[in-house]
Coordinates of C-alpha atoms in Angstrom, one line a residue:
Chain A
X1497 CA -114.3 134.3 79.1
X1498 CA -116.6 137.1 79.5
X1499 CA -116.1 138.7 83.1
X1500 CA -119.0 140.0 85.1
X1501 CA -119.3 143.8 86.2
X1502 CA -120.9 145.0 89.3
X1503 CA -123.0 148.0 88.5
X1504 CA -120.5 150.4 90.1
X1505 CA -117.6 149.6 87.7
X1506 CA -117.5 152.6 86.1
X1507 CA -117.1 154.2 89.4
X1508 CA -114.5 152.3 90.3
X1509 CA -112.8 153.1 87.4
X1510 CA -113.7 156.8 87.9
X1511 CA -111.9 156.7 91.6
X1512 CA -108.9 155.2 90.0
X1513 CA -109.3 151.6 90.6
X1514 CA -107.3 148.9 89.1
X1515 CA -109.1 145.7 88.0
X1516 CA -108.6 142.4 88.4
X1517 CA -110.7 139.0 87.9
X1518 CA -111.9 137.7 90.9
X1519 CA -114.5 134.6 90.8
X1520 CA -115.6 135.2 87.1
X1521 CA -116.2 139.1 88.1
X1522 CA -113.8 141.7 87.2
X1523 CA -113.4 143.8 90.8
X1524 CA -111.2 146.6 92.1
X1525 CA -108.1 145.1 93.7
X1526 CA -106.9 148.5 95.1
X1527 CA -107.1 152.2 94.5
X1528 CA -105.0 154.1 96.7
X1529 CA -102.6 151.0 97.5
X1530 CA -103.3 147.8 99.1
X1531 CA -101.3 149.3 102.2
X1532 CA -103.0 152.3 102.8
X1533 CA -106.4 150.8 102.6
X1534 CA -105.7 148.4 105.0
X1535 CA -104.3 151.1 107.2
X1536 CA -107.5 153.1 106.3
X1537 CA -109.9 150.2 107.4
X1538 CA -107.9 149.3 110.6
X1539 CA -107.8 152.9 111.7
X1540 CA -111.0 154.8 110.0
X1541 CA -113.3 153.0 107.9
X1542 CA -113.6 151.6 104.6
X1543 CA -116.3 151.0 101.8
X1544 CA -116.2 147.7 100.1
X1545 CA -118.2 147.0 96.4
X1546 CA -118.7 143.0 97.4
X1547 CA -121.7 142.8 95.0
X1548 CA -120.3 140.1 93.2
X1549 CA -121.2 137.9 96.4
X1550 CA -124.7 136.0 96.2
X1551 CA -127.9 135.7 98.4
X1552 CA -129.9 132.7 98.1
X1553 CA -133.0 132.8 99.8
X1554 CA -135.0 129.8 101.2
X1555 CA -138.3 130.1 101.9
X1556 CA -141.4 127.6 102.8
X1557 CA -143.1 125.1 105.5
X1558 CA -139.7 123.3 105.8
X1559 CA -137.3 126.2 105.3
X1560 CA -135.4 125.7 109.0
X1561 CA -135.3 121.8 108.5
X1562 CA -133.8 122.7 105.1
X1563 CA -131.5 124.7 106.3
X1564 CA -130.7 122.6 109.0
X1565 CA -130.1 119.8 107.0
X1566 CA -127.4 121.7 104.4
X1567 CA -125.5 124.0 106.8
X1568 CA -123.3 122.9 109.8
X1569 CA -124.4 125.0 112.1
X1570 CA -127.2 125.2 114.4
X1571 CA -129.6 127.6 113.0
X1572 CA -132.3 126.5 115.1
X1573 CA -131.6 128.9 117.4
X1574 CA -131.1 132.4 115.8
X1575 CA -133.2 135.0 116.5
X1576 CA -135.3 137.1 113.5
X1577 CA -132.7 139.2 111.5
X1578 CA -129.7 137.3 113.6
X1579 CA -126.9 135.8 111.6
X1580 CA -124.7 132.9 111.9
X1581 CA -121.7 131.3 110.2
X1582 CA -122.0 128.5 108.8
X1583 CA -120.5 125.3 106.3
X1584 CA -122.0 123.7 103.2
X1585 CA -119.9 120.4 103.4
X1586 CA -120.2 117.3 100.9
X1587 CA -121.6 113.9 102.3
X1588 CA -117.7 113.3 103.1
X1589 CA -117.2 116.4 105.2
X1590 CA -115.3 118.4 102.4
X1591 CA -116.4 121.9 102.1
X1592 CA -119.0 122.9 99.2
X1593 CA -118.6 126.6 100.3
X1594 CA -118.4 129.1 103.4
X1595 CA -121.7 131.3 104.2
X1596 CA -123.5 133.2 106.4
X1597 CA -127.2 132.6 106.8
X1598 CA -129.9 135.2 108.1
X1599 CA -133.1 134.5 109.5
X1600 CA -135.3 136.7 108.0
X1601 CA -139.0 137.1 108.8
X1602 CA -141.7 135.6 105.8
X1603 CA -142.9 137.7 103.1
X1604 CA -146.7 137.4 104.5
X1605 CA -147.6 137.5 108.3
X1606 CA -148.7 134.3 107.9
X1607 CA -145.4 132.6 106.8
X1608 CA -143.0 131.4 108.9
X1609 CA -139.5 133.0 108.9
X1610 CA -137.1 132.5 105.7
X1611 CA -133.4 132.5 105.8
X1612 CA -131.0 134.0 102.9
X1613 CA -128.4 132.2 102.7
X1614 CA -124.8 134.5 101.5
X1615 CA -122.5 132.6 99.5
X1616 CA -119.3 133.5 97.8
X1617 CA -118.8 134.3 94.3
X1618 CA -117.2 132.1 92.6
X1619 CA -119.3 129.6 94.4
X1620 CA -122.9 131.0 93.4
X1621 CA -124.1 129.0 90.7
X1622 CA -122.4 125.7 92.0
X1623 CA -124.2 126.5 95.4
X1624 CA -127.7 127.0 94.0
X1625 CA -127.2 124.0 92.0
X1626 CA -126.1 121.7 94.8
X1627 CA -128.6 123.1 97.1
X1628 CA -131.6 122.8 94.6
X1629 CA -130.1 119.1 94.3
X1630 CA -130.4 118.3 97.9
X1631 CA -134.1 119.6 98.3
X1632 CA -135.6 116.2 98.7
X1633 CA -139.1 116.2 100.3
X1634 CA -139.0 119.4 101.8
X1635 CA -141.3 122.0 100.8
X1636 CA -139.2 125.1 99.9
X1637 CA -138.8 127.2 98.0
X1638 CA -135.0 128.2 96.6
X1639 CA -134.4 131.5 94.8
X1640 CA -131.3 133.5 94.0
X1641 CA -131.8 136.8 95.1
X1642 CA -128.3 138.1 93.8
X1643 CA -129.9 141.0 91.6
X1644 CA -132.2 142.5 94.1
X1645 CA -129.4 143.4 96.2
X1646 CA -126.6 145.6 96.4
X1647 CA -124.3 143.9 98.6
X1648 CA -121.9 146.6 100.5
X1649 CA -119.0 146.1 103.0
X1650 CA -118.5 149.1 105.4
X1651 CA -115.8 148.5 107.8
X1652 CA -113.5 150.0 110.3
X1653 CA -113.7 152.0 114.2
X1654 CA -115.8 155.1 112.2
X1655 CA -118.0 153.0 110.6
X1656 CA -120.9 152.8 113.0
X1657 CA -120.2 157.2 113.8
X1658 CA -120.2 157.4 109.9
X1659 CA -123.2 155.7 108.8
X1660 CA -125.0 157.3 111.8
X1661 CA -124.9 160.2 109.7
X1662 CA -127.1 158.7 107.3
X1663 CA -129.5 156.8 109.2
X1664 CA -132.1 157.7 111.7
X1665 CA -132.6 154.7 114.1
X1666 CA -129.7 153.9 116.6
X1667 CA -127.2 151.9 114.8
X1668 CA -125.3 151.1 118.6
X1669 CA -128.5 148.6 119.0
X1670 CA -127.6 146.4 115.8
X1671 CA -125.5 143.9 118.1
X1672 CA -122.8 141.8 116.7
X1673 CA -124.2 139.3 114.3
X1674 CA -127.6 140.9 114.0
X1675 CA -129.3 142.9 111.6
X1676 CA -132.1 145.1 111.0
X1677 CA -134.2 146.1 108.1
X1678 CA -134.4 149.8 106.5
X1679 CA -136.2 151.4 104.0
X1680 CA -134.8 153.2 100.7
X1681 CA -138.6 155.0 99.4
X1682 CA -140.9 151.5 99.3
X1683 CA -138.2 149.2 99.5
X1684 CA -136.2 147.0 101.9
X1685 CA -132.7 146.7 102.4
X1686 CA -130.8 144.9 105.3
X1687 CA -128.2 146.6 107.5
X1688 CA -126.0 143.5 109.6
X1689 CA -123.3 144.2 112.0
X1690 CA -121.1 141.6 110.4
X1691 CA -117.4 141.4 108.2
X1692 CA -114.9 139.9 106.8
X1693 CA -111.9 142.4 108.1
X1694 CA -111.4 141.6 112.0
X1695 CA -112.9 145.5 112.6
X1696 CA -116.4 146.6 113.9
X1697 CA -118.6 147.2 111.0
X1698 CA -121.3 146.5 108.7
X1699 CA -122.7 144.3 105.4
X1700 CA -125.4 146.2 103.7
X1701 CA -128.0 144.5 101.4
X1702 CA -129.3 147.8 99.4
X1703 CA -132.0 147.4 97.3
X1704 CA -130.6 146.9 94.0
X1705 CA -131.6 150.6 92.3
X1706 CA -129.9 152.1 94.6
X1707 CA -126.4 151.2 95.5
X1708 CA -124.5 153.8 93.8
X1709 CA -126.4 156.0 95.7
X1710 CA -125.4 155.1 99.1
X1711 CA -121.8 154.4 97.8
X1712 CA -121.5 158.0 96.9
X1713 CA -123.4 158.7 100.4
X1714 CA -121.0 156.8 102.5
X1715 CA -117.8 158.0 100.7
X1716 CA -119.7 161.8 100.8
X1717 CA -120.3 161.5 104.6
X1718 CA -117.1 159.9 105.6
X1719 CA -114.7 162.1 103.5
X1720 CA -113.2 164.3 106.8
X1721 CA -113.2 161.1 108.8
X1722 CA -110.7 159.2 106.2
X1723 CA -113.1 156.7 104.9
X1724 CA -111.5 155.4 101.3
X1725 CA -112.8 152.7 99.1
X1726 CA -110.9 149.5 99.2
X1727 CA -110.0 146.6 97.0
X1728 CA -110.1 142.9 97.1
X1729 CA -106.2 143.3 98.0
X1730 CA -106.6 144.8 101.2
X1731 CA -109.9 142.9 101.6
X1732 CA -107.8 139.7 101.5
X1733 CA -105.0 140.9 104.3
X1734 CA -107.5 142.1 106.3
X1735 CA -109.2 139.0 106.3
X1736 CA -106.0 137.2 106.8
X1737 CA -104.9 138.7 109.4
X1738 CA -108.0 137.9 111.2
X1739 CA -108.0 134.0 110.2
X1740 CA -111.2 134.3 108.5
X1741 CA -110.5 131.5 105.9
X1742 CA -110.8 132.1 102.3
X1743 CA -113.0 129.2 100.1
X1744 CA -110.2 128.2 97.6
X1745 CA -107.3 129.0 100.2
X1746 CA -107.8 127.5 103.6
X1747 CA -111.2 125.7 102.2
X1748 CA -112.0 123.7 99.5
X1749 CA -113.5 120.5 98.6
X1750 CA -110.3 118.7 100.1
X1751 CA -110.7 120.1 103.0
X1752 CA -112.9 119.9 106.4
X1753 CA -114.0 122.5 108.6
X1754 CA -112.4 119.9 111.2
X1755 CA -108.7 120.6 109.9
X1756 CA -109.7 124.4 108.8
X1757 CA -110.0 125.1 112.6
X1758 CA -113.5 125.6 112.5
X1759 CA -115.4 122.9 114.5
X1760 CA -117.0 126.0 116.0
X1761 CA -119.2 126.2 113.2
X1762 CA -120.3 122.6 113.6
X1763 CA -122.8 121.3 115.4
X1764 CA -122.6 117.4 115.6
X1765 CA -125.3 116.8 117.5
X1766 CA -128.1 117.5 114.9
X1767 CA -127.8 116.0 111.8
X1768 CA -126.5 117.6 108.7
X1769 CA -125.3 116.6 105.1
X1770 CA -121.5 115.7 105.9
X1771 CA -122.0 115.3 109.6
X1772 CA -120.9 111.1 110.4
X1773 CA -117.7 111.9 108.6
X1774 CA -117.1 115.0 110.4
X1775 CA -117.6 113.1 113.2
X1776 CA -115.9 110.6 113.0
X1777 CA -112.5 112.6 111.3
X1778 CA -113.5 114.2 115.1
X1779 CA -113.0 110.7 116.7
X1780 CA -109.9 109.6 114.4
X1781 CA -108.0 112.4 114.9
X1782 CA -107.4 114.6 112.0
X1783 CA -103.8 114.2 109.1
X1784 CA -103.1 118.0 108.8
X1785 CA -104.0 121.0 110.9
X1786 CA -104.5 125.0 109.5
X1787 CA -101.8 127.0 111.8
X1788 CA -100.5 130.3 112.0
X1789 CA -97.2 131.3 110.9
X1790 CA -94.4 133.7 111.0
X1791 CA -91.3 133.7 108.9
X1792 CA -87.9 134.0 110.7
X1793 CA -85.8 134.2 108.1
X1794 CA -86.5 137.1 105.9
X1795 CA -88.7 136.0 102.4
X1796 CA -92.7 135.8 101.7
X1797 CA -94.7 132.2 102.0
X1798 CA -97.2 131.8 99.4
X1799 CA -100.3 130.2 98.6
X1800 CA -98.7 126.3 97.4
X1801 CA -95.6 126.4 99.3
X1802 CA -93.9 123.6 100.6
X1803 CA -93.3 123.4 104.6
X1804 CA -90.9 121.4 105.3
X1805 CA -88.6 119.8 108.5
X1806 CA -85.0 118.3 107.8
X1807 CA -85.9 118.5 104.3
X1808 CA -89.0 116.2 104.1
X1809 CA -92.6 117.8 103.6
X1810 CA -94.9 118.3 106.5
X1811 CA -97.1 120.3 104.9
X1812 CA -98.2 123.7 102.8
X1813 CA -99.0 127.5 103.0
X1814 CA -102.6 128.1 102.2
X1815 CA -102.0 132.1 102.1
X1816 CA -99.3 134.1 103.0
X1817 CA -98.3 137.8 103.1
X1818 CA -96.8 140.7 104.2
X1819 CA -98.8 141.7 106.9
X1820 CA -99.5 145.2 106.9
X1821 CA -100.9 145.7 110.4
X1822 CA -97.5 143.8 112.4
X1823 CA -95.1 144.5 108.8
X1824 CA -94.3 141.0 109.4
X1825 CA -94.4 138.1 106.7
X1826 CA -97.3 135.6 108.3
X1827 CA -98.8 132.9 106.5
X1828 CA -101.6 130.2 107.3
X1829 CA -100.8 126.8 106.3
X1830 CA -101.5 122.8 106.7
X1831 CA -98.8 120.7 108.8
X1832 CA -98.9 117.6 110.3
X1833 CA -100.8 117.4 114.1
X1834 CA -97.6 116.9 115.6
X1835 CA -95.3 120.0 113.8
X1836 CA -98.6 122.2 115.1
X1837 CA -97.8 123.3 118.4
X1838 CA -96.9 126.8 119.1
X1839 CA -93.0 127.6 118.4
X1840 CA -92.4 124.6 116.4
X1841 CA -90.0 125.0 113.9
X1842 CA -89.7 124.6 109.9
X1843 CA -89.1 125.8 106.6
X1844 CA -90.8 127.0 103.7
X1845 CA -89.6 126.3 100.7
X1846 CA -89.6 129.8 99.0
X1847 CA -88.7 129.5 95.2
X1848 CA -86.4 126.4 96.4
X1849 CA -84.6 127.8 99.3
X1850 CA -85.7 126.8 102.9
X1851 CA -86.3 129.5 104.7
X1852 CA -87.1 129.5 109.1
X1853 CA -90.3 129.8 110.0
X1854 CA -92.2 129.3 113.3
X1855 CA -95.9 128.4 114.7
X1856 CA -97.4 131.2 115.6
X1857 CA -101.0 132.1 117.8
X1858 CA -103.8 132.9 115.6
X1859 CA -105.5 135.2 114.9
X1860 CA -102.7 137.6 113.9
X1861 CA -105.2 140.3 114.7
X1862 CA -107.9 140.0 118.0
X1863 CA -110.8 140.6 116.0
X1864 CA -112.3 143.7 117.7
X1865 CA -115.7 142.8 116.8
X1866 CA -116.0 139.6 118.4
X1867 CA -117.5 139.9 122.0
X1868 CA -119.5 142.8 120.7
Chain B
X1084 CA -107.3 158.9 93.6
X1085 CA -104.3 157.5 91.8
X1086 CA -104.1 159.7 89.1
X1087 CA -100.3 159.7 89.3
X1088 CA -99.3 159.9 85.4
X1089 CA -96.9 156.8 84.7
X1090 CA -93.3 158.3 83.9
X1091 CA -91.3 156.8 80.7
X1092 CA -88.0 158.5 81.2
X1093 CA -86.1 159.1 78.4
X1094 CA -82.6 158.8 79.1
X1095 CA -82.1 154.5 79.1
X1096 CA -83.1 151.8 77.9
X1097 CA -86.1 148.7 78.1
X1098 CA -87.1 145.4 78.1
X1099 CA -90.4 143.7 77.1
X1100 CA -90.3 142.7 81.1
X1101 CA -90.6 146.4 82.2
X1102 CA -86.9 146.5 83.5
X1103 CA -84.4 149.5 82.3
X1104 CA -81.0 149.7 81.3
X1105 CA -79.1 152.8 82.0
X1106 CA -75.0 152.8 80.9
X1107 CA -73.0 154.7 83.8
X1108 CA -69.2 155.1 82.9
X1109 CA -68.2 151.1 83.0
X1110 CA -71.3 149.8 84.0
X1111 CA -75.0 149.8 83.4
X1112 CA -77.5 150.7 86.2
X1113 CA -80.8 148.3 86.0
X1114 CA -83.8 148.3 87.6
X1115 CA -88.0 148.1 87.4
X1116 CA -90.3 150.7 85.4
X1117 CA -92.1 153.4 86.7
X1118 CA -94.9 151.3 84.8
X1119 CA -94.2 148.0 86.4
X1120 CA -93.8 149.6 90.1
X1121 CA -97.1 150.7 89.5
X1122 CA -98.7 147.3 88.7
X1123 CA -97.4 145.7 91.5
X1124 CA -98.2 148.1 94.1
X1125 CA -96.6 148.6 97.4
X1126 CA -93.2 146.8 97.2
X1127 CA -92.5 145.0 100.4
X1128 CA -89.3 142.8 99.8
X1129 CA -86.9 143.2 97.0
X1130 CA -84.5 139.9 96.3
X1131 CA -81.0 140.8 94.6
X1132 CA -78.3 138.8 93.8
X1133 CA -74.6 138.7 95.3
X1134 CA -72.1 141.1 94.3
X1135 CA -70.0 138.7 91.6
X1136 CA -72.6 136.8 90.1
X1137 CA -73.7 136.4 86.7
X1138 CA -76.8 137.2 85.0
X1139 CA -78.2 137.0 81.5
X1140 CA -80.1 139.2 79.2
X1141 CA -83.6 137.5 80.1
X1142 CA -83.2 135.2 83.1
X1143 CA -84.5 135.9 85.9
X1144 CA -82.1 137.7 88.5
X1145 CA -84.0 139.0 91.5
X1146 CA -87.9 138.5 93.0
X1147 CA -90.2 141.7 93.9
X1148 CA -92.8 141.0 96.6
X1149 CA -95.7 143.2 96.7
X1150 CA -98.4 142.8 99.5
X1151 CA -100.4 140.5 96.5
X1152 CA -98.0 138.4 94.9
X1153 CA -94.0 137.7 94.0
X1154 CA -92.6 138.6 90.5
X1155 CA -89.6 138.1 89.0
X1156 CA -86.9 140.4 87.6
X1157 CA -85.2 139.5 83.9
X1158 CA -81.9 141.1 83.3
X1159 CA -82.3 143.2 80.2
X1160 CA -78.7 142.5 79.2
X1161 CA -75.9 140.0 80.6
X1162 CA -72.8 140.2 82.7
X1163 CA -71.9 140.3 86.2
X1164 CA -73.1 141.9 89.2
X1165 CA -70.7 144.9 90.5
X1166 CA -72.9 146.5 92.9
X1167 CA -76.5 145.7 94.6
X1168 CA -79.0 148.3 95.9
X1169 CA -78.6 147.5 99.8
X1170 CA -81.2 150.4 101.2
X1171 CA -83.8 148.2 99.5
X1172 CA -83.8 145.9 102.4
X1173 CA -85.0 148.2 104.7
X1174 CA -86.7 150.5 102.0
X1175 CA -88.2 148.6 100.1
X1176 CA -91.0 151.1 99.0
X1177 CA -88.3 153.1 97.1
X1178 CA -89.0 151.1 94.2
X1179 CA -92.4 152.6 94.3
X1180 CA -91.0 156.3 95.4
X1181 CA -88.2 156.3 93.0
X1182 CA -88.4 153.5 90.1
X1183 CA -85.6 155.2 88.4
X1184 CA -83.4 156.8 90.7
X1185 CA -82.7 155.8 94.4
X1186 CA -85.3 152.6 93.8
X1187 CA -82.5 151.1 91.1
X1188 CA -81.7 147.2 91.7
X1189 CA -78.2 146.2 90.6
X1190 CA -75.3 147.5 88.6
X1191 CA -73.8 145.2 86.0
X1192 CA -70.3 145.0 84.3
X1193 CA -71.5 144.5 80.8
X1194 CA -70.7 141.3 79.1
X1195 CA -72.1 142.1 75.7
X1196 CA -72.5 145.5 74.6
X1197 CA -74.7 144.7 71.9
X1198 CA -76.8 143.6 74.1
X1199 CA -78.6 147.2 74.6
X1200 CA -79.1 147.5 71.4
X1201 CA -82.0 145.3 71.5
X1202 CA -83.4 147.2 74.4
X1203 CA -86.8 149.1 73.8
X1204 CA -86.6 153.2 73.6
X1205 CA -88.7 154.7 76.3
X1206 CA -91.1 156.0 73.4
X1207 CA -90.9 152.6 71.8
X1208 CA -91.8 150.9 75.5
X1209 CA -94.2 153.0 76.0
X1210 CA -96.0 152.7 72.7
X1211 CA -96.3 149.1 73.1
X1212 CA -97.6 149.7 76.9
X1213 CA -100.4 151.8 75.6
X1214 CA -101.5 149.6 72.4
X1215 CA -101.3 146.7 74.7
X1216 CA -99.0 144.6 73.3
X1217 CA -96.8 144.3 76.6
X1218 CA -98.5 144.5 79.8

């Protein structure tokens, strides 16, 4: 299989990076260490390469119906260049993919606002594909806007401080979950106050040409405050320890955002593709909840273990780790409603031994973001 | 960034695995490569055997977690286990400080000195690292 490569692999490879495949691309997993990244973003900032996400943008008389009638959420109420969370599901309430959707104002003054929708990237093509699928009657237009942007992740305490450097308007303003546009010469990019790490920070959409540019300008201008590039690896315990779920891990198309914890992000009183089964697994009750966990005994849960009580299954680790913030081995995994209360305890079976673990609150880490 | 140059010392012995072999009086001192320490990054857990028991040249004898993902250990020759690396459990990360010194693993009372024989010499290990015929 032929892997894609964002635009800045050599410089990835130039800063030392080791390469993995990720969702068909071949990314940087780590360059200095999973660890100190981590420790980098939690405590500094770090720079992200997440270019191998995609955009798809909707646009047209009935792009807010549309996008009303795919996502879970209620985007009916976002503001121009605000940004929401929110849940492709199948007709049964499984999940197609996790996004996050921006309302974005028309390309003319005359056309109402469009949305571009941010999808993950092993999911890109099967997203397009399902979306284009459920278009129905309703004038829109779908286009995957992948290539026109350079999608950047810049995250940490010093992020805002740091990127201040390199732009004029007052970054404090860009509230939590809203975005603004900039300009590189003629063309537009799209700064967001948003992440996938539990810190403050920010998801840049750079106009294509340019990203190495303002890569180089980020790690140039952040250098004496310890800003470091970072990997998928530290991108994935960072994420983790803020329960941010992980399409493929937490979610997938056996799964509901229901049991995944994230009811939040679904509004049931509109009506969406998936939404009388989400509903109704509402009603029912549901057979598995995700939980937190923390091993007692000492041993790492991973992605497909068995939880156990008294030696019969009750359920399994959807990721687990050695969590560099607490230096504790967490994990996030399914069990049965009634093993889900806080302090209950099991095993995981780790390479065929049981091994003590306990329910523990979620998220590991208090995202400092949230509230913003 | 990391630049650090991947060692291939010279005085022991490899396996196709990335393990060495070092003899030491009676016994032979194993443990991971400078190579393989690399690969799997920060080492957060190391999983040994008990003092007594038996291993064999390549079965699995021990797990290393690294923030990513669990890998097993083979043992690059067979016999039984005479002495365990106890500071990994609370220093784990000497496996990446120290591959071939203070990170070693276990000490073995050999049960087949042929056995290292068969092992890879570092230039050997090496060459087949770099033409990629073992990663």
């Amino acid at each position: 299989m032929n892997l894609k490569r964002t635009p800045l692999y050599d410089t990835h490879v130039a800063l030392g990076a080791r390469l993995v495949e990720f969702g068909g691309w071949e990314m940087p997993v780590q360059y200095s260490g999973i660890l100190d990244e981590h420790r980098a973003v939690r405590n500094a900032a770090g720079l992200f390469d997440i270019d191998h996400m995609g955009q798809i943008e909707v646009s047209g008389r009935d792009a807010l119906a549309f996008v009303q009638h795919v996502l879970t959420s209620d985007l009916a109420s976002l503001d121009l260049f605000q940004a929401k969370y929110a849940i492709l599901c199948y007709a049964d309430g499984t999940i197609v993919d996790d996004t996050f959707v921006y309302k974005l104002p028309g390309k003319t003054k005359s056309a109402p606002p469009q949305f571009m929708i941010v999808v993950n990237a092993g999911n890109r093509e099967k997203d397009f594909a399902w979306l284009n699928a459920h278009r129905g009657k309703f004038k829109v237009e779908l286009r995957d806007v992948s290539d026109q942007f350079y999608m950047l992740a810049f995250q940490g305490p010093l992020a805002e401080s740091v990127l201040q450097k390199l732009e004029s308007f007052d970054l404090s303003k860009i509230k939590y979950h809203h975005a603004r546009e900039f300009n590189i010469g003629k063309e537009r990019g799209i700064l967001a106050r948003t992440g996938y790490t539990g810190e403050d920070g920010f998801e840049l959409f750079i106009p294509a040409p340019h990203g190495k540019h303002v890569w180089d300008a980020i790690l140039e201008h952040g250098k004496d405050a310890g800003v470091k590039p970072i990997g998928l690896g530290a991108r994935d315990s960072l994420r983790f320890e803020a329960k941010m779920v992980l399409y493929g891990h937490e979610i997938d198309a056996h799964t509901s955002p229901i049991e995944a914890g994230l009811s939040w992000a679904c509004d049931l009183t509109k009506d969406f593709v998936g939404r009388d089964c989400l509903l109704k697994r509402k009603l029912e009750g549901v057979v598995k909840k995700l939980v937190g966990i923390e091993m007692v005994d000492r041993g790492t849960a991973r992605q497909g273990y068995e939880i156990a009580k008294e030696g019969n299954p009750i359920g399994v680790i959807t990721s687990g780790m050695f969590a560099p913030t607490f230096e504790k081995n967490l994990a996030l995994g399914y069990v049965a409603p009634a093993m889900s209360a806080l302090g209950t305890e099991f095993d995981v079976i780790v390479r065929g031994k049981p091994l003590k673990a306990r329910v523990v609150k979620t998220p590991f880490y208090a995202n400092r973001a949230r509230g913003k | 960034m990391s630049d650090k140059k991947i060692v291939y010392a010279t005085d022991r012995k490899y396996a196709e695995s990335h393990e060495w072999a070092k003899p030491e009086g009676d016994l032979v001192v194993i443990g991971i490569s400078d190579y393989a320490q690399d690969q799997l990054g920060d080492v957060v857990f190391v999983e040994l055997p008990s003092v007594g028991a038996t291993v064999s040249a390549g079965k699995t004898f021990g797990v290393v977690e690294s923030v990513k993902a669990a890998s097993d250990v083979y043992a690059p020759i067979s016999g039984a286990v005479a002495e365990i690396n106890e500071s990994l459990k609370e220093h784990p990360e000497t496996v990446n400080k120290d591959a071939f010194n203070a990170g070693w693993f276990i000490k073995v009372r050999p049960s087949n000195a042929g056995e290292m024989e068969k092992l890879f010499d570092a230039a050997t290990y090496q060459g087949k690292i770099e033409a990629g015929e073992i990663h």
